[in-house]
Short mmCIF file of N, CA and C in Angstrom, two decimals:
data_model
loop_
_atom_site.label_atom_id
_atom_site.label_comp_id
_atom_site.label_asym_id
_atom_site.label_seq_id
_atom_site.Cartn_x
_atom_site.Cartn_y
_atom_site.Cartn_z
N MET A 252 -12.26 -22.62 -8.68
CA MET A 252 -12.09 -21.26 -8.23
C MET A 252 -12.74 -20.27 -9.16
N VAL A 253 -13.46 -19.34 -8.65
CA VAL A 253 -14.14 -18.38 -9.48
C VAL A 253 -13.38 -17.04 -9.42
N VAL A 254 -13.06 -16.46 -10.58
CA VAL A 254 -12.32 -15.29 -10.63
C VAL A 254 -13.26 -14.18 -11.22
N ALA A 255 -13.37 -13.05 -10.50
CA ALA A 255 -14.22 -11.98 -10.91
C ALA A 255 -13.66 -11.31 -12.17
N LEU A 256 -14.47 -11.15 -13.19
CA LEU A 256 -14.01 -10.44 -14.40
C LEU A 256 -14.18 -8.93 -14.29
N MET A 257 -15.14 -8.49 -13.37
CA MET A 257 -15.38 -7.09 -13.21
C MET A 257 -15.17 -6.76 -11.76
N LEU A 258 -14.58 -5.60 -11.45
CA LEU A 258 -14.22 -5.23 -10.08
C LEU A 258 -14.63 -3.77 -9.86
N ARG A 259 -14.86 -3.48 -8.58
CA ARG A 259 -15.14 -2.14 -8.10
C ARG A 259 -14.19 -1.82 -7.00
N ALA A 260 -13.48 -0.72 -7.10
CA ALA A 260 -12.53 -0.33 -6.08
C ALA A 260 -13.26 0.04 -4.78
N SER A 261 -12.66 -0.43 -3.66
CA SER A 261 -13.23 -0.07 -2.36
C SER A 261 -13.02 1.36 -2.07
N SER A 262 -13.69 1.93 -1.12
CA SER A 262 -13.58 3.30 -0.74
C SER A 262 -12.13 3.64 -0.31
N GLU A 263 -11.51 2.71 0.38
CA GLU A 263 -10.16 2.86 0.83
C GLU A 263 -9.18 2.98 -0.41
N VAL A 264 -9.38 2.10 -1.34
CA VAL A 264 -8.57 2.13 -2.59
C VAL A 264 -8.77 3.42 -3.32
N LEU A 265 -10.03 3.94 -3.38
CA LEU A 265 -10.36 5.17 -4.06
C LEU A 265 -9.63 6.36 -3.42
N VAL A 266 -9.62 6.40 -2.14
CA VAL A 266 -8.95 7.50 -1.42
C VAL A 266 -7.47 7.51 -1.77
N ILE A 267 -6.85 6.38 -1.75
CA ILE A 267 -5.43 6.22 -2.05
C ILE A 267 -5.17 6.60 -3.49
N ALA A 268 -6.03 6.09 -4.38
CA ALA A 268 -5.85 6.35 -5.81
C ALA A 268 -5.98 7.83 -6.15
N LYS A 269 -6.97 8.49 -5.59
CA LYS A 269 -7.18 9.92 -5.86
C LYS A 269 -6.07 10.73 -5.29
N ASP A 270 -5.56 10.34 -4.12
CA ASP A 270 -4.40 11.04 -3.47
C ASP A 270 -3.17 10.90 -4.36
N ALA A 271 -2.91 9.70 -4.89
CA ALA A 271 -1.73 9.49 -5.73
C ALA A 271 -1.82 10.27 -7.02
N LEU A 272 -3.04 10.35 -7.56
CA LEU A 272 -3.28 11.11 -8.78
C LEU A 272 -3.01 12.60 -8.55
N THR A 273 -3.55 13.09 -7.46
CA THR A 273 -3.41 14.55 -7.10
C THR A 273 -1.94 14.89 -6.87
N ARG A 274 -1.29 14.07 -6.03
CA ARG A 274 0.13 14.35 -5.69
C ARG A 274 1.03 14.26 -6.89
N SER A 275 0.69 13.42 -7.85
CA SER A 275 1.59 13.34 -9.04
C SER A 275 1.37 14.43 -10.07
N GLY A 276 0.25 15.18 -9.91
CA GLY A 276 -0.06 16.20 -10.87
C GLY A 276 -0.69 15.72 -12.09
N TYR A 277 -0.93 14.40 -12.17
CA TYR A 277 -1.63 13.83 -13.37
C TYR A 277 -3.14 14.19 -13.32
N ASP A 278 -3.70 14.14 -14.48
CA ASP A 278 -5.16 14.19 -14.56
C ASP A 278 -5.62 12.92 -15.27
N THR A 279 -6.96 12.75 -15.38
CA THR A 279 -7.45 11.51 -15.88
C THR A 279 -7.07 11.29 -17.34
N LEU A 280 -6.95 12.37 -18.11
CA LEU A 280 -6.52 12.25 -19.58
C LEU A 280 -5.08 11.74 -19.63
N GLN A 281 -4.20 12.30 -18.82
CA GLN A 281 -2.81 11.87 -18.83
C GLN A 281 -2.62 10.42 -18.45
N LEU A 282 -3.39 10.04 -17.41
CA LEU A 282 -3.34 8.68 -16.88
C LEU A 282 -3.83 7.74 -17.96
N ALA A 283 -4.92 8.02 -18.60
CA ALA A 283 -5.51 7.20 -19.59
C ALA A 283 -4.52 7.09 -20.80
N ASN A 284 -3.94 8.17 -21.17
CA ASN A 284 -2.96 8.14 -22.32
C ASN A 284 -1.79 7.28 -21.96
N ASP A 285 -1.21 7.38 -20.72
CA ASP A 285 -0.10 6.55 -20.32
C ASP A 285 -0.46 5.09 -20.34
N LEU A 286 -1.69 4.79 -20.02
CA LEU A 286 -2.14 3.37 -19.92
C LEU A 286 -2.68 2.84 -21.23
N GLY A 287 -2.93 3.77 -22.17
CA GLY A 287 -3.45 3.30 -23.48
C GLY A 287 -4.89 2.83 -23.39
N ILE A 288 -5.63 3.47 -22.49
CA ILE A 288 -7.10 3.14 -22.38
C ILE A 288 -7.92 4.44 -22.45
N ALA A 289 -9.22 4.25 -22.56
CA ALA A 289 -10.12 5.40 -22.66
C ALA A 289 -10.22 6.15 -21.34
N VAL A 290 -10.37 7.42 -21.48
CA VAL A 290 -10.49 8.32 -20.26
C VAL A 290 -11.73 7.80 -19.43
N GLN A 291 -12.75 7.45 -20.13
CA GLN A 291 -13.99 6.99 -19.42
C GLN A 291 -13.73 5.84 -18.50
N LEU A 292 -12.81 4.95 -18.86
CA LEU A 292 -12.49 3.81 -18.01
C LEU A 292 -11.75 4.30 -16.74
N VAL A 293 -10.88 5.25 -16.89
CA VAL A 293 -10.18 5.82 -15.73
C VAL A 293 -11.19 6.47 -14.81
N GLU A 294 -12.01 7.32 -15.35
CA GLU A 294 -13.06 8.01 -14.61
C GLU A 294 -14.00 7.08 -13.93
N ASN A 295 -14.40 5.99 -14.62
CA ASN A 295 -15.27 4.98 -13.99
C ASN A 295 -14.58 4.38 -12.75
N PHE A 296 -13.32 4.05 -12.89
CA PHE A 296 -12.56 3.51 -11.76
C PHE A 296 -12.52 4.48 -10.62
N LEU A 297 -12.18 5.75 -10.88
CA LEU A 297 -12.09 6.75 -9.86
C LEU A 297 -13.38 7.12 -9.21
N ASN A 298 -14.49 6.85 -9.92
CA ASN A 298 -15.86 7.16 -9.40
C ASN A 298 -16.47 5.95 -8.68
N GLY A 299 -15.66 4.92 -8.52
CA GLY A 299 -16.14 3.72 -7.81
C GLY A 299 -17.13 2.85 -8.59
N GLU A 300 -17.04 3.02 -9.91
CA GLU A 300 -17.94 2.18 -10.77
C GLU A 300 -17.24 0.86 -11.09
N ILE A 301 -17.99 -0.10 -11.57
CA ILE A 301 -17.43 -1.37 -11.96
C ILE A 301 -16.65 -1.25 -13.26
N VAL A 302 -15.41 -1.80 -13.21
CA VAL A 302 -14.57 -1.87 -14.40
C VAL A 302 -14.07 -3.22 -14.61
N ASP A 303 -13.56 -3.55 -15.78
CA ASP A 303 -13.04 -4.89 -16.04
C ASP A 303 -11.71 -5.05 -15.29
N ARG A 304 -11.33 -6.29 -15.01
CA ARG A 304 -10.20 -6.65 -14.25
C ARG A 304 -8.90 -5.99 -14.79
N ASN A 305 -8.77 -6.01 -16.14
CA ASN A 305 -7.51 -5.48 -16.77
C ASN A 305 -7.40 -4.01 -16.46
N THR A 306 -8.52 -3.23 -16.61
CA THR A 306 -8.51 -1.84 -16.29
C THR A 306 -8.15 -1.53 -14.84
N TYR A 307 -8.77 -2.28 -13.95
CA TYR A 307 -8.49 -2.23 -12.51
C TYR A 307 -7.06 -2.40 -12.22
N ASN A 308 -6.46 -3.45 -12.77
CA ASN A 308 -5.06 -3.78 -12.59
C ASN A 308 -4.14 -2.70 -13.15
N LEU A 309 -4.42 -2.26 -14.34
CA LEU A 309 -3.61 -1.22 -14.98
C LEU A 309 -3.57 0.06 -14.16
N VAL A 310 -4.72 0.44 -13.78
CA VAL A 310 -4.85 1.79 -12.99
C VAL A 310 -4.19 1.60 -11.67
N CYS A 311 -4.45 0.50 -10.90
CA CYS A 311 -3.83 0.34 -9.67
C CYS A 311 -2.30 0.25 -9.70
N THR A 312 -1.78 -0.45 -10.71
CA THR A 312 -0.37 -0.58 -10.89
C THR A 312 0.27 0.84 -11.17
N LYS A 313 -0.34 1.56 -12.03
CA LYS A 313 0.17 2.84 -12.37
C LYS A 313 0.17 3.78 -11.22
N LEU A 314 -0.93 3.79 -10.50
CA LEU A 314 -1.11 4.69 -9.37
C LEU A 314 -0.16 4.31 -8.24
N ASN A 315 0.10 3.00 -8.08
CA ASN A 315 1.10 2.55 -7.08
C ASN A 315 2.47 3.11 -7.46
N SER A 316 2.73 3.01 -8.72
CA SER A 316 4.06 3.56 -9.19
C SER A 316 4.15 5.05 -8.97
N LEU A 317 3.11 5.78 -9.25
CA LEU A 317 3.11 7.21 -9.03
C LEU A 317 3.23 7.56 -7.56
N GLN A 318 2.52 6.80 -6.73
CA GLN A 318 2.55 7.08 -5.28
C GLN A 318 3.93 6.89 -4.71
N SER A 319 4.60 5.83 -5.17
CA SER A 319 6.00 5.59 -4.77
C SER A 319 6.97 6.69 -5.23
N LYS A 320 6.72 7.14 -6.42
CA LYS A 320 7.58 8.15 -7.04
C LYS A 320 7.47 9.48 -6.33
N PHE A 321 6.24 9.88 -5.86
CA PHE A 321 5.97 11.20 -5.32
C PHE A 321 5.79 11.19 -3.78
N SER A 322 6.09 10.10 -3.14
CA SER A 322 5.93 10.08 -1.69
C SER A 322 7.15 10.70 -0.99
#
């Protein structure tokens, strides 16, 4: 079994992620600080660029949490 080390969010995931970020009132700096990662990694994710699996999972998990909290 081959596991991808780098991932790119689909357009559907990006729409959901950006909506969750907007609705929560967070910006990329706050999200990066909460996750303990560089702002550039968050911006790369949100711009549909390739990021490492760990970054992808961290951002998705946090945004899912925010989406649930503010829905």
